[in-house]
Amino acid sequence: MEDKMSNIAHEYIEDYIRGLIPPRKGHIKVMEDYAIENDVPIVHSEVAQFLRVLIKSHGIKKILEVGTAIGYSASIMAEAAGEGCRVVTIERDEDMYRLASDNIKKLDYENTIGILKGDAMEVLKDIEGEFDMIFLDASKGHYDHFLPMCLKHLKINGLLVSDNVLFRGMIATDKLLIRRKITIVKRMRKYLAHISNMPELETSVLPIGDGVALSCKLQEV
Ligand SMILES: C[S@@+](CC[C@H](N)C(=O)[O-])C[C@H]1O[C@@H](n2cnc3c(N)ncnc32)[C@H](O)[C@@H]1O
């Protein structure tokens, strides 16, 4: 829930949309406040809300997340998916892993959310089973590398949600480009072109939060 200028939607639109979302309660709110105070990049609240709608409308129960941070989006998704759900989330940073584990314990989600520690490039190779939804929210420059492994673990008609795909507007226009981000920008443009043109996927790119791509897996890759 970063409140920096996104360069994606007008600020007044973002503020208005965020104002419509019921405030989070309890320990989820504590996590939100912690993220703001400590500059931890958690999902924007309108994207969290979008995930909740997808989960509830599709009866999603098995979720894989790449990029746990403090466990905020994993907890939001577990809450939305409700009883009998399973969220598996991957985090490589030791401190984030510890904070997320602690938060998950406080929320009593120890049997619902499993955190796998390590680099997603390695961890994804060892994951077993199929998921109804995959939330990709880790190193932006590597989405295209994660893609084949994610698709392998996504069931037919499952949803792939990729966050930060418009990266502060830089992906859509060079006018906003920060030179040191050029590699990420080039890779993300390649990723978006890829998922938009794969016959195995149907993709829609949405200008909410920092940009979200929603893809549905139509057939095996
Ligand atoms: C944007 S944050 C995730 C935020 C979280 N999904 C939320 O909204 O609450 C990205 C996280 O991904 C982790 N990360 C980045 N690259 C990774 C990789 N290759 N493997 C595993 N974790 C990674 C970072 O350490 C960071 O904590």
PDB file of C-alpha atoms and ligand atoms in Angstrom:
ATOM      1  CA  MET A   1       0.000   0.000   0.000  1.00  0.00           C
ATOM      2  CA  GLU A   2       2.567   2.522  -1.110  1.00  0.00           C
ATOM      3  CA  ASP A   3       1.181   6.033  -1.178  1.00  0.00           C
ATOM      4  CA  LYS A   4       3.871   7.483  -3.449  1.00  0.00           C
ATOM      5  CA  MET A   5       2.722   8.873  -6.802  1.00  0.00           C
ATOM      6  CA  SER A   6       2.076   5.892  -9.015  1.00  0.00           C
ATOM      7  CA  ASN A   7       2.091   7.788 -12.353  1.00  0.00           C
ATOM      8  CA  ILE A   8      -0.549   5.298 -13.425  1.00  0.00           C
ATOM      9  CA  ALA A   9      -3.881   6.762 -12.399  1.00  0.00           C
ATOM     10  CA  HIS A  10      -4.626  10.360 -11.422  1.00  0.00           C
ATOM     11  CA  GLU A  11      -4.002  10.880  -7.721  1.00  0.00           C
ATOM     12  CA  TYR A  12      -7.594  11.986  -7.112  1.00  0.00           C
ATOM     13  CA  ILE A  13      -8.898   8.776  -8.721  1.00  0.00           C
ATOM     14  CA  GLU A  14      -6.565   6.628  -6.593  1.00  0.00           C
ATOM     15  CA  ASP A  15      -7.512   8.491  -3.428  1.00  0.00           C
ATOM     16  CA  TYR A  16     -11.188   8.145  -4.236  1.00  0.00           C
ATOM     17  CA  ILE A  17     -10.968   4.402  -4.976  1.00  0.00           C
ATOM     18  CA  ARG A  18      -8.880   3.768  -1.851  1.00  0.00           C
ATOM     19  CA  GLY A  19     -11.409   5.736   0.188  1.00  0.00           C
ATOM     20  CA  LEU A  20     -14.133   3.278  -0.856  1.00  0.00           C
ATOM     21  CA  ILE A  21     -12.297   0.261   0.525  1.00  0.00           C
ATOM     22  CA  PRO A  22     -13.368  -0.630   4.070  1.00  0.00           C
ATOM     23  CA  PRO A  23     -10.405  -0.057   6.426  1.00  0.00           C
ATOM     24  CA  ARG A  24      -8.568  -3.258   7.354  1.00  0.00           C
ATOM     25  CA  LYS A  25      -8.926  -4.362  10.935  1.00  0.00           C
ATOM     26  CA  GLY A  26      -6.971  -6.133  13.674  1.00  0.00           C
ATOM     27  CA  HIS A  27      -3.508  -7.483  12.990  1.00  0.00           C
ATOM     28  CA  ILE A  28      -3.850  -6.942   9.211  1.00  0.00           C
ATOM     29  CA  LYS A  29      -4.124  -3.217   9.979  1.00  0.00           C
ATOM     30  CA  VAL A  30      -1.084  -3.482  12.278  1.00  0.00           C
ATOM     31  CA  MET A  31       0.852  -5.019   9.350  1.00  0.00           C
ATOM     32  CA  GLU A  32      -0.290  -2.247   7.020  1.00  0.00           C
ATOM     33  CA  ASP A  33       0.907   0.394   9.481  1.00  0.00           C
ATOM     34  CA  TYR A  34       4.216  -1.438   9.970  1.00  0.00           C
ATOM     35  CA  ALA A  35       4.765  -1.536   6.198  1.00  0.00           C
ATOM     36  CA  ILE A  36       4.139   2.202   5.847  1.00  0.00           C
ATOM     37  CA  GLU A  37       6.366   3.111   8.796  1.00  0.00           C
ATOM     38  CA  ASN A  38       9.191   0.835   7.663  1.00  0.00           C
ATOM     39  CA  ASP A  39       8.954   1.352   3.923  1.00  0.00           C
ATOM     40  CA  VAL A  40       8.109  -2.284   3.166  1.00  0.00           C
ATOM     41  CA  PRO A  41       6.553  -2.452  -0.314  1.00  0.00           C
ATOM     42  CA  ILE A  42       3.247  -4.255   0.220  1.00  0.00           C
ATOM     43  CA  VAL A  43       0.460  -4.514  -2.313  1.00  0.00           C
ATOM     44  CA  HIS A  44      -1.574  -1.313  -2.905  1.00  0.00           C
ATOM     45  CA  SER A  45      -4.932  -1.469  -1.142  1.00  0.00           C
ATOM     46  CA  GLU A  46      -6.945  -1.361  -4.406  1.00  0.00           C
ATOM     47  CA  VAL A  47      -4.909  -4.314  -5.708  1.00  0.00           C
ATOM     48  CA  ALA A  48      -5.464  -6.195  -2.420  1.00  0.00           C
ATOM     49  CA  GLN A  49      -9.166  -5.527  -2.891  1.00  0.00           C
ATOM     50  CA  PHE A  50      -8.990  -6.773  -6.485  1.00  0.00           C
ATOM     51  CA  LEU A  51      -7.349 -10.001  -5.269  1.00  0.00           C
ATOM     52  CA  ARG A  52     -10.126 -10.458  -2.720  1.00  0.00           C
ATOM     53  CA  VAL A  53     -12.796 -10.123  -5.420  1.00  0.00           C
ATOM     54  CA  LEU A  54     -11.018 -12.586  -7.730  1.00  0.00           C
ATOM     55  CA  ILE A  55     -10.647 -15.110  -4.897  1.00  0.00           C
ATOM     56  CA  LYS A  56     -14.242 -14.871  -3.743  1.00  0.00           C
ATOM     57  CA  SER A  57     -15.814 -14.775  -7.201  1.00  0.00           C
ATOM     58  CA  HIS A  58     -13.808 -17.771  -8.460  1.00  0.00           C
ATOM     59  CA  GLY A  59     -13.994 -19.840  -5.261  1.00  0.00           C
ATOM     60  CA  ILE A  60     -10.194 -19.893  -5.172  1.00  0.00           C
ATOM     61  CA  LYS A  61      -8.725 -22.101  -2.434  1.00  0.00           C
ATOM     62  CA  LYS A  62      -5.150 -22.938  -3.475  1.00  0.00           C
ATOM     63  CA  ILE A  63      -2.881 -19.947  -3.922  1.00  0.00           C
ATOM     64  CA  LEU A  64       0.807 -19.606  -4.699  1.00  0.00           C
ATOM     65  CA  GLU A  65       2.542 -16.282  -4.080  1.00  0.00           C
ATOM     66  CA  VAL A  66       6.025 -15.264  -5.187  1.00  0.00           C
ATOM     67  CA  GLY A  67       7.250 -12.491  -2.833  1.00  0.00           C
ATOM     68  CA  THR A  68       5.963 -12.674   0.767  1.00  0.00           C
ATOM     69  CA  ALA A  69       7.586  -9.607   2.396  1.00  0.00           C
ATOM     70  CA  ILE A  70       5.883  -9.378   5.834  1.00  0.00           C
ATOM     71  CA  GLY A  71       3.029 -11.701   4.825  1.00  0.00           C
ATOM     72  CA  TYR A  72       0.470  -8.942   4.246  1.00  0.00           C
ATOM     73  CA  SER A  73      -0.956 -10.017   0.863  1.00  0.00           C
ATOM     74  CA  ALA A  74      -0.714 -13.696   1.852  1.00  0.00           C
ATOM     75  CA  SER A  75      -2.878 -12.925   4.904  1.00  0.00           C
ATOM     76  CA  ILE A  76      -5.348 -10.842   2.890  1.00  0.00           C
ATOM     77  CA  MET A  77      -5.668 -13.701   0.367  1.00  0.00           C
ATOM     78  CA  ALA A  78      -6.048 -16.341   3.096  1.00  0.00           C
ATOM     79  CA  GLU A  79      -8.763 -14.281   4.752  1.00  0.00           C
ATOM     80  CA  ALA A  80     -10.628 -13.904   1.434  1.00  0.00           C
ATOM     81  CA  ALA A  81     -10.267 -17.577   0.502  1.00  0.00           C
ATOM     82  CA  GLY A  82     -11.644 -18.657   3.861  1.00  0.00           C
ATOM     83  CA  GLU A  83     -11.951 -22.085   5.380  1.00  0.00           C
ATOM     84  CA  GLY A  84     -10.046 -24.934   3.763  1.00  0.00           C
ATOM     85  CA  CYS A  85      -7.733 -22.688   1.753  1.00  0.00           C
ATOM     86  CA  ARG A  86      -3.972 -23.053   1.409  1.00  0.00           C
ATOM     87  CA  VAL A  87      -1.556 -20.236   0.602  1.00  0.00           C
ATOM     88  CA  VAL A  88       2.044 -21.109  -0.258  1.00  0.00           C
ATOM     89  CA  THR A  89       4.330 -18.098  -0.427  1.00  0.00           C
ATOM     90  CA  ILE A  90       8.015 -17.723  -1.311  1.00  0.00           C
ATOM     91  CA  GLU A  91      10.477 -15.266   0.258  1.00  0.00           C
ATOM     92  CA  ARG A  92      14.253 -15.128  -0.035  1.00  0.00           C
ATOM     93  CA  ASP A  93      15.025 -12.390   2.490  1.00  0.00           C
ATOM     94  CA  GLU A  94      15.775 -13.754   5.978  1.00  0.00           C
ATOM     95  CA  ASP A  95      14.396 -10.713   7.867  1.00  0.00           C
ATOM     96  CA  MET A  96      11.186 -10.634   5.817  1.00  0.00           C
ATOM     97  CA  TYR A  97      10.778 -14.370   6.307  1.00  0.00           C
ATOM     98  CA  ARG A  98      11.047 -13.932  10.082  1.00  0.00           C
ATOM     99  CA  LEU A  99       8.601 -11.015  10.169  1.00  0.00           C
ATOM    100  CA  ALA A 100       6.120 -12.887   7.970  1.00  0.00           C
ATOM    101  CA  SER A 101       6.363 -16.023  10.129  1.00  0.00           C
ATOM    102  CA  ASP A 102       5.675 -13.924  13.207  1.00  0.00           C
ATOM    103  CA  ASN A 103       2.667 -12.204  11.598  1.00  0.00           C
ATOM    104  CA  ILE A 104       1.222 -15.491  10.385  1.00  0.00           C
ATOM    105  CA  LYS A 105       1.493 -16.881  13.915  1.00  0.00           C
ATOM    106  CA  LYS A 106      -0.259 -13.808  15.355  1.00  0.00           C
ATOM    107  CA  LEU A 107      -3.081 -14.241  12.828  1.00  0.00           C
ATOM    108  CA  ASP A 108      -3.363 -17.942  13.659  1.00  0.00           C
ATOM    109  CA  TYR A 109      -2.700 -18.825  10.013  1.00  0.00           C
ATOM    110  CA  GLU A 110       0.094 -21.317  10.724  1.00  0.00           C
ATOM    111  CA  ASN A 111      -1.928 -24.150   9.214  1.00  0.00           C
ATOM    112  CA  THR A 112      -3.153 -22.054   6.303  1.00  0.00           C
ATOM    113  CA  ILE A 113      -0.103 -20.154   5.048  1.00  0.00           C
ATOM    114  CA  GLY A 114       3.181 -21.923   4.365  1.00  0.00           C
ATOM    115  CA  ILE A 115       6.270 -19.796   3.749  1.00  0.00           C
ATOM    116  CA  LEU A 116       9.039 -21.324   1.677  1.00  0.00           C
ATOM    117  CA  LYS A 117      12.381 -19.650   2.250  1.00  0.00           C
ATOM    118  CA  GLY A 118      14.699 -19.218  -0.696  1.00  0.00           C
ATOM    119  CA  ASP A 119      15.050 -17.756  -4.160  1.00  0.00           C
ATOM    120  CA  ALA A 120      11.903 -18.307  -6.204  1.00  0.00           C
ATOM    121  CA  MET A 121      14.036 -19.443  -9.161  1.00  0.00           C
ATOM    122  CA  GLU A 122      15.093 -22.445  -7.074  1.00  0.00           C
ATOM    123  CA  VAL A 123      12.044 -22.935  -4.858  1.00  0.00           C
ATOM    124  CA  LEU A 124       9.581 -22.948  -7.771  1.00  0.00           C
ATOM    125  CA  LYS A 125      11.399 -25.965  -9.242  1.00  0.00           C
ATOM    126  CA  ASP A 126      10.635 -28.049  -6.145  1.00  0.00           C
ATOM    127  CA  ILE A 127       7.014 -27.068  -5.602  1.00  0.00           C
ATOM    128  CA  GLU A 128       4.444 -29.770  -6.175  1.00  0.00           C
ATOM    129  CA  GLY A 129       0.778 -29.599  -7.045  1.00  0.00           C
ATOM    130  CA  GLU A 130      -1.485 -27.233  -8.935  1.00  0.00           C
ATOM    131  CA  PHE A 131      -2.825 -23.882  -7.818  1.00  0.00           C
ATOM    132  CA  ASP A 132      -6.036 -21.995  -8.603  1.00  0.00           C
ATOM    133  CA  MET A 133      -4.253 -18.659  -8.525  1.00  0.00           C
ATOM    134  CA  ILE A 134      -0.649 -17.429  -8.585  1.00  0.00           C
ATOM    135  CA  PHE A 135       0.263 -13.958  -7.365  1.00  0.00           C
ATOM    136  CA  LEU A 136       3.578 -12.811  -8.795  1.00  0.00           C
ATOM    137  CA  ASP A 137       4.963  -9.998  -6.641  1.00  0.00           C
ATOM    138  CA  ALA A 138       8.756 -10.389  -6.457  1.00  0.00           C
ATOM    139  CA  SER A 139      11.768  -9.093  -8.409  1.00  0.00           C
ATOM    140  CA  LYS A 140      10.158  -7.301 -11.363  1.00  0.00           C
ATOM    141  CA  GLY A 141      13.072  -7.987 -13.688  1.00  0.00           C
ATOM    142  CA  HIS A 142      12.557 -11.752 -13.408  1.00  0.00           C
ATOM    143  CA  TYR A 143       8.880 -12.269 -14.151  1.00  0.00           C
ATOM    144  CA  ASP A 144       9.660 -13.783 -17.541  1.00  0.00           C
ATOM    145  CA  HIS A 145      12.032 -16.257 -15.858  1.00  0.00           C
ATOM    146  CA  PHE A 146       9.402 -17.231 -13.267  1.00  0.00           C
ATOM    147  CA  LEU A 147       6.678 -17.596 -15.911  1.00  0.00           C
ATOM    148  CA  PRO A 148       7.264 -21.173 -17.196  1.00  0.00           C
ATOM    149  CA  MET A 149       7.483 -22.535 -13.645  1.00  0.00           C
ATOM    150  CA  CYS A 150       4.406 -20.594 -12.558  1.00  0.00           C
ATOM    151  CA  LEU A 151       2.380 -21.790 -15.538  1.00  0.00           C
ATOM    152  CA  LYS A 152       3.402 -25.360 -14.840  1.00  0.00           C
ATOM    153  CA  HIS A 153       1.807 -25.038 -11.394  1.00  0.00           C
ATOM    154  CA  LEU A 154      -1.334 -23.226 -12.526  1.00  0.00           C
ATOM    155  CA  LYS A 155      -4.427 -25.290 -13.267  1.00  0.00           C
ATOM    156  CA  ILE A 156      -6.408 -24.779 -16.485  1.00  0.00           C
ATOM    157  CA  ASN A 157      -8.718 -21.758 -15.996  1.00  0.00           C
ATOM    158  CA  GLY A 158      -6.447 -20.711 -13.122  1.00  0.00           C
ATOM    159  CA  LEU A 159      -5.469 -17.063 -12.713  1.00  0.00           C
ATOM    160  CA  LEU A 160      -2.015 -15.539 -12.852  1.00  0.00           C
ATOM    161  CA  VAL A 161      -1.906 -12.067 -11.284  1.00  0.00           C
ATOM    162  CA  SER A 162       1.319 -10.142 -11.915  1.00  0.00           C
ATOM    163  CA  ASP A 163       1.823  -6.996  -9.831  1.00  0.00           C
ATOM    164  CA  ASN A 164       3.807  -3.808 -10.564  1.00  0.00           C
ATOM    165  CA  VAL A 165       3.739  -4.430 -14.301  1.00  0.00           C
ATOM    166  CA  LEU A 166       3.493  -0.726 -15.182  1.00  0.00           C
ATOM    167  CA  PHE A 167       6.251   0.209 -12.704  1.00  0.00           C
ATOM    168  CA  ARG A 168       5.452   3.827 -11.890  1.00  0.00           C
ATOM    169  CA  GLY A 169       4.411   4.438 -15.498  1.00  0.00           C
ATOM    170  CA  MET A 170       7.915   3.733 -16.858  1.00  0.00           C
ATOM    171  CA  ILE A 171       6.794   0.653 -18.774  1.00  0.00           C
ATOM    172  CA  ALA A 172       4.339   2.654 -20.883  1.00  0.00           C
ATOM    173  CA  THR A 173       6.497   5.680 -21.702  1.00  0.00           C
ATOM    174  CA  ASP A 174      10.189   6.534 -21.884  1.00  0.00           C
ATOM    175  CA  LYS A 175       9.297  10.037 -20.666  1.00  0.00           C
ATOM    176  CA  LEU A 176       9.114   8.649 -17.106  1.00  0.00           C
ATOM    177  CA  LEU A 177      12.115   6.345 -17.449  1.00  0.00           C
ATOM    178  CA  ILE A 178      14.810   6.456 -14.757  1.00  0.00           C
ATOM    179  CA  ARG A 179      18.015   5.397 -16.533  1.00  0.00           C
ATOM    180  CA  ARG A 180      19.173   2.976 -13.826  1.00  0.00           C
ATOM    181  CA  LYS A 181      15.873   1.094 -14.130  1.00  0.00           C
ATOM    182  CA  ILE A 182      16.253   0.469 -17.860  1.00  0.00           C
ATOM    183  CA  THR A 183      16.962  -3.280 -17.537  1.00  0.00           C
ATOM    184  CA  ILE A 184      13.855  -3.875 -15.412  1.00  0.00           C
ATOM    185  CA  VAL A 185      11.786  -1.757 -17.794  1.00  0.00           C
ATOM    186  CA  LYS A 186      12.993  -3.635 -20.889  1.00  0.00           C
ATOM    187  CA  ARG A 187      12.388  -6.995 -19.211  1.00  0.00           C
ATOM    188  CA  MET A 188       8.918  -6.023 -18.014  1.00  0.00           C
ATOM    189  CA  ARG A 189       7.928  -4.799 -21.479  1.00  0.00           C
ATOM    190  CA  LYS A 190       9.103  -8.138 -22.855  1.00  0.00           C
ATOM    191  CA  TYR A 191       7.120  -9.986 -20.172  1.00  0.00           C
ATOM    192  CA  LEU A 192       3.920  -8.049 -20.901  1.00  0.00           C
ATOM    193  CA  ALA A 193       4.263  -8.609 -24.654  1.00  0.00           C
ATOM    194  CA  HIS A 194       4.888 -12.286 -23.933  1.00  0.00           C
ATOM    195  CA  ILE A 195       1.863 -12.919 -21.678  1.00  0.00           C
ATOM    196  CA  SER A 196      -0.349 -10.785 -23.939  1.00  0.00           C
ATOM    197  CA  ASN A 197       0.463 -12.881 -27.003  1.00  0.00           C
ATOM    198  CA  MET A 198       0.741 -16.437 -25.698  1.00  0.00           C
ATOM    199  CA  PRO A 199      -2.060 -18.594 -27.138  1.00  0.00           C
ATOM    200  CA  GLU A 200      -2.184 -20.459 -23.821  1.00  0.00           C
ATOM    201  CA  LEU A 201      -3.144 -17.294 -21.922  1.00  0.00           C
ATOM    202  CA  GLU A 202      -5.784 -14.580 -22.074  1.00  0.00           C
ATOM    203  CA  THR A 203      -4.372 -11.427 -20.465  1.00  0.00           C
ATOM    204  CA  SER A 204      -5.689  -8.044 -19.446  1.00  0.00           C
ATOM    205  CA  VAL A 205      -3.408  -5.272 -18.149  1.00  0.00           C
ATOM    206  CA  LEU A 206      -5.122  -2.993 -15.644  1.00  0.00           C
ATOM    207  CA  PRO A 207      -3.957   0.476 -14.553  1.00  0.00           C
ATOM    208  CA  ILE A 208      -4.597  -0.048 -10.848  1.00  0.00           C
ATOM    209  CA  GLY A 209      -1.978   0.246  -8.115  1.00  0.00           C
ATOM    210  CA  ASP A 210       1.384   0.012  -9.853  1.00  0.00           C
ATOM    211  CA  GLY A 211      -0.222  -1.881 -12.747  1.00  0.00           C
ATOM    212  CA  VAL A 212      -1.622  -5.402 -12.613  1.00  0.00           C
ATOM    213  CA  ALA A 213      -1.743  -8.059 -15.338  1.00  0.00           C
ATOM    214  CA  LEU A 214      -4.520 -10.610 -14.985  1.00  0.00           C
ATOM    215  CA  SER A 215      -4.017 -13.752 -17.066  1.00  0.00           C
ATOM    216  CA  CYS A 216      -6.177 -16.829 -17.360  1.00  0.00           C
ATOM    217  CA  LYS A 217      -4.530 -20.104 -18.351  1.00  0.00           C
ATOM    218  CA  LEU A 218      -6.520 -21.570 -21.246  1.00  0.00           C
ATOM    219  CA  GLN A 219      -4.458 -24.653 -22.025  1.00  0.00           C
ATOM    220  CA  GLU A 220      -1.240 -26.420 -21.091  1.00  0.00           C
ATOM    221  CA  VAL A 221       1.908 -24.697 -22.303  1.00  0.00           C
TER     222      VAL A 221
HETATM  223  C1  LIG B   1       6.824  -6.315  -3.242  1.00  0.00           C
HETATM  224  S1  LIG B   1       7.423  -7.318  -1.984  1.00  0.00           S
HETATM  225  C2  LIG B   1       6.111  -8.462  -1.700  1.00  0.00           C
HETATM  226  C3  LIG B   1       4.953  -7.837  -1.031  1.00  0.00           C
HETATM  227  C4  LIG B   1       3.875  -8.820  -0.591  1.00  0.00           C
HETATM  228  N1  LIG B   1       3.434  -9.635  -1.701  1.00  0.00           N
HETATM  229  C5  LIG B   1       2.704  -8.060  -0.029  1.00  0.00           C
HETATM  230  O1  LIG B   1       2.007  -7.405  -0.826  1.00  0.00           O
HETATM  231  O2  LIG B   1       2.478  -8.086   1.178  1.00  0.00           O
HETATM  232  C6  LIG B   1       8.572  -8.332  -2.822  1.00  0.00           C
HETATM  233  C7  LIG B   1       9.233  -9.379  -1.932  1.00  0.00           C
HETATM  234  O3  LIG B   1       9.770 -10.372  -2.790  1.00  0.00           O
HETATM  235  C8  LIG B   1      11.010 -10.800  -2.295  1.00  0.00           C
HETATM  236  N2  LIG B   1      11.764 -11.307  -3.449  1.00  0.00           N
HETATM  237  C9  LIG B   1      12.282 -10.590  -4.476  1.00  0.00           C
HETATM  238  N3  LIG B   1      12.838 -11.404  -5.379  1.00  0.00           N
HETATM  239  C10 LIG B   1      12.680 -12.666  -4.915  1.00  0.00           C
HETATM  240  C11 LIG B   1      13.060 -13.935  -5.394  1.00  0.00           C
HETATM  241  N4  LIG B   1      13.729 -14.073  -6.542  1.00  0.00           N
HETATM  242  N5  LIG B   1      12.750 -15.027  -4.669  1.00  0.00           N
HETATM  243  C12 LIG B   1      12.061 -14.902  -3.488  1.00  0.00           C
HETATM  244  N6  LIG B   1      11.680 -13.709  -2.979  1.00  0.00           N
HETATM  245  C13 LIG B   1      11.981 -12.614  -3.679  1.00  0.00           C
HETATM  246  C14 LIG B   1      11.626  -9.560  -1.658  1.00  0.00           C
HETATM  247  O4  LIG B   1      12.569  -9.922  -0.664  1.00  0.00           O
HETATM  248  C15 LIG B   1      10.391  -8.851  -1.115  1.00  0.00           C
HETATM  249  O5  LIG B   1      10.192  -9.154   0.253  1.00  0.00           O
END
